XYZ file of C-alpha atoms in Angstrom:
185
model
C 95.598 71.124 127.368
C 95.550 74.464 125.472
C 92.284 75.999 124.345
C 92.985 75.197 120.709
C 95.000 72.172 119.742
C 95.636 69.728 116.949
C 94.855 66.038 116.856
C 98.566 65.299 116.899
C 99.153 67.515 119.906
C 96.361 65.779 121.833
C 97.812 62.356 120.941
C 101.276 63.528 122.028
C 99.799 64.456 125.408
C 98.435 60.924 125.821
C 94.794 61.489 124.806
C 93.428 58.447 122.978
C 91.640 58.805 119.667
C 88.523 57.358 121.252
C 88.597 59.854 124.128
C 89.143 62.780 121.761
C 86.154 61.767 119.654
C 84.053 61.178 122.766
C 84.771 64.732 123.953
C 83.829 65.996 120.524
C 80.561 64.025 120.470
C 79.668 65.151 123.998
C 80.145 68.798 123.067
C 83.260 69.375 125.161
C 85.227 70.193 121.994
C 84.424 72.236 118.921
C 85.877 71.218 115.590
C 87.722 74.272 114.237
C 89.017 72.581 111.111
C 90.269 69.243 109.961
C 92.302 67.825 112.853
C 91.987 71.059 114.847
C 89.892 71.350 118.004
C 88.954 73.969 120.587
C 87.656 73.431 124.090
C 83.977 74.414 124.356
C 84.621 76.258 127.649
C 87.371 78.450 126.079
C 86.781 82.170 125.786
C 85.001 83.261 122.535
C 87.223 83.735 119.480
C 86.912 83.878 115.736
C 87.245 80.219 114.723
C 88.108 81.047 111.110
C 91.068 83.190 112.141
C 92.167 80.576 114.721
C 92.264 77.937 111.997
C 94.255 80.217 109.679
C 96.700 81.165 112.418
C 97.344 77.490 113.373
C 97.721 76.315 109.780
C 99.906 79.237 108.571
C 101.960 80.908 111.301
C 103.130 83.641 108.931
C 99.599 84.495 107.865
C 98.827 88.200 108.078
C 95.457 89.935 107.685
C 95.702 92.411 104.805
C 93.638 94.603 102.503
C 89.917 94.761 103.370
C 90.260 92.420 106.375
C 92.973 94.641 107.900
C 91.164 97.877 107.057
C 88.046 96.591 108.814
C 90.143 95.781 111.910
C 91.392 99.384 111.915
C 87.864 100.805 111.366
C 88.889 102.239 108.001
C 86.237 100.333 106.057
C 82.622 99.369 106.529
C 82.893 96.527 104.083
C 81.884 93.055 105.133
C 84.282 90.867 103.241
C 82.988 87.515 102.019
C 86.414 86.031 102.612
C 89.368 86.868 104.845
C 92.179 88.630 102.955
C 95.359 86.945 104.195
C 98.901 87.477 103.003
C 101.796 85.020 103.145
C 105.333 85.470 101.872
C 105.628 84.642 98.163
C 106.947 81.095 97.784
C 105.325 79.820 101.017
C 102.725 77.110 100.619
C 99.160 78.097 101.501
C 97.400 75.523 103.648
C 94.013 74.036 102.954
C 91.535 75.515 105.413
C 87.790 75.336 105.830
C 87.613 79.071 106.483
C 86.760 81.307 103.525
C 90.140 82.844 102.599
C 91.593 84.791 99.699
C 95.301 84.184 99.819
C 97.672 86.957 98.694
C 101.350 86.360 98.112
C 103.559 89.339 99.049
C 107.247 89.847 98.339
C 109.308 88.411 101.236
C 111.534 91.531 101.170
C 108.626 93.787 102.175
C 106.393 91.209 103.916
C 107.244 92.453 107.414
C 106.821 96.163 106.713
C 104.051 97.350 109.028
C 103.343 93.854 110.322
C 101.911 93.690 113.811
C 99.866 91.054 115.606
C 96.261 90.637 116.607
C 95.493 88.565 119.680
C 92.779 85.997 118.962
C 92.674 84.391 122.376
C 95.015 83.899 125.371
C 97.356 81.694 123.377
C 96.999 82.588 119.660
C 97.911 85.615 117.579
C 97.667 86.298 113.843
C 99.593 88.846 111.871
C 97.881 92.135 111.058
C 99.195 94.927 108.855
C 99.038 98.334 110.526
C 96.783 101.061 109.104
C 99.406 102.830 106.949
C 100.508 99.508 105.369
C 96.930 98.457 104.796
C 96.157 101.750 103.038
C 99.314 101.494 100.886
C 98.355 97.951 99.921
C 94.847 99.080 98.968
C 96.390 101.633 96.586
C 99.024 99.168 95.437
C 96.451 96.507 94.547
C 93.730 98.923 93.335
C 93.350 97.016 90.088
C 92.127 93.980 92.096
C 90.354 95.795 94.938
C 89.039 98.901 93.192
C 90.315 102.456 93.747
C 87.536 103.411 96.164
C 88.810 101.069 98.901
C 92.120 102.905 99.247
C 90.611 106.366 98.835
C 87.947 105.796 101.495
C 90.429 104.242 103.925
C 92.855 107.132 103.421
C 90.063 109.667 103.924
C 88.943 107.991 107.201
C 92.512 107.646 108.421
C 93.295 111.316 107.854
C 90.031 112.411 109.534
C 90.901 110.276 112.556
C 94.180 112.221 112.947
C 96.523 110.044 110.923
C 99.672 111.753 109.715
C 100.456 111.898 105.985
C 104.145 111.370 106.742
C 103.404 107.857 108.073
C 101.710 106.851 104.851
C 104.527 108.299 102.719
C 107.155 106.604 104.883
C 105.475 103.232 104.468
C 105.005 104.040 100.737
C 108.766 104.416 100.295
C 109.001 100.606 100.493
C 106.631 100.419 97.482
C 107.916 103.106 95.079
C 105.369 102.373 92.305
C 102.490 103.502 94.512
C 103.957 106.777 95.811
C 102.690 109.010 93.026
C 99.109 107.696 93.463
C 99.299 108.193 97.237
C 100.583 111.756 96.872
C 97.884 112.602 94.324
C 95.153 111.230 96.636
C 96.553 113.115 99.623
C 96.663 116.396 97.695
C 92.962 116.046 96.914
C 92.090 115.103 100.501
C 94.273 117.659 102.274
């Protein structure tokens, strides 16, 4: 049995409903979300992100959540910022999530993966894409998020050409990116 599994998967493997609930009641299983379980002896992992990854395979950490993963922000977000392709249904999850719908044509630009445990990964936008998104969505996130992330990224040795190359996929943000880089460089 995998570390994290659904009720349906356990039933398909021949585990009875009664046995599954007994394991849960004995503490051998943790409830990750509705119908989603994790073995108690599994390696530590972020249960919120596990639930999101299992419910929405295309889910990708973005904006503040991605910037924190890249050490480009000290913010402690109250919810996970997660992007899905526009038109895709967002699942109901217990985890605190702010869903963002991104254009399917540019959804995979800068998309990498973050390993949550031995079996599960979730999408994560790379640092340049996360910075571009912070500038692109500055009306929602505030301009300081993108400016601070860009400042930190440049101080850590990030190359301006990488940001501009990612920015070419989002032409409306290029002028703001260039202006911010002129001030910082």
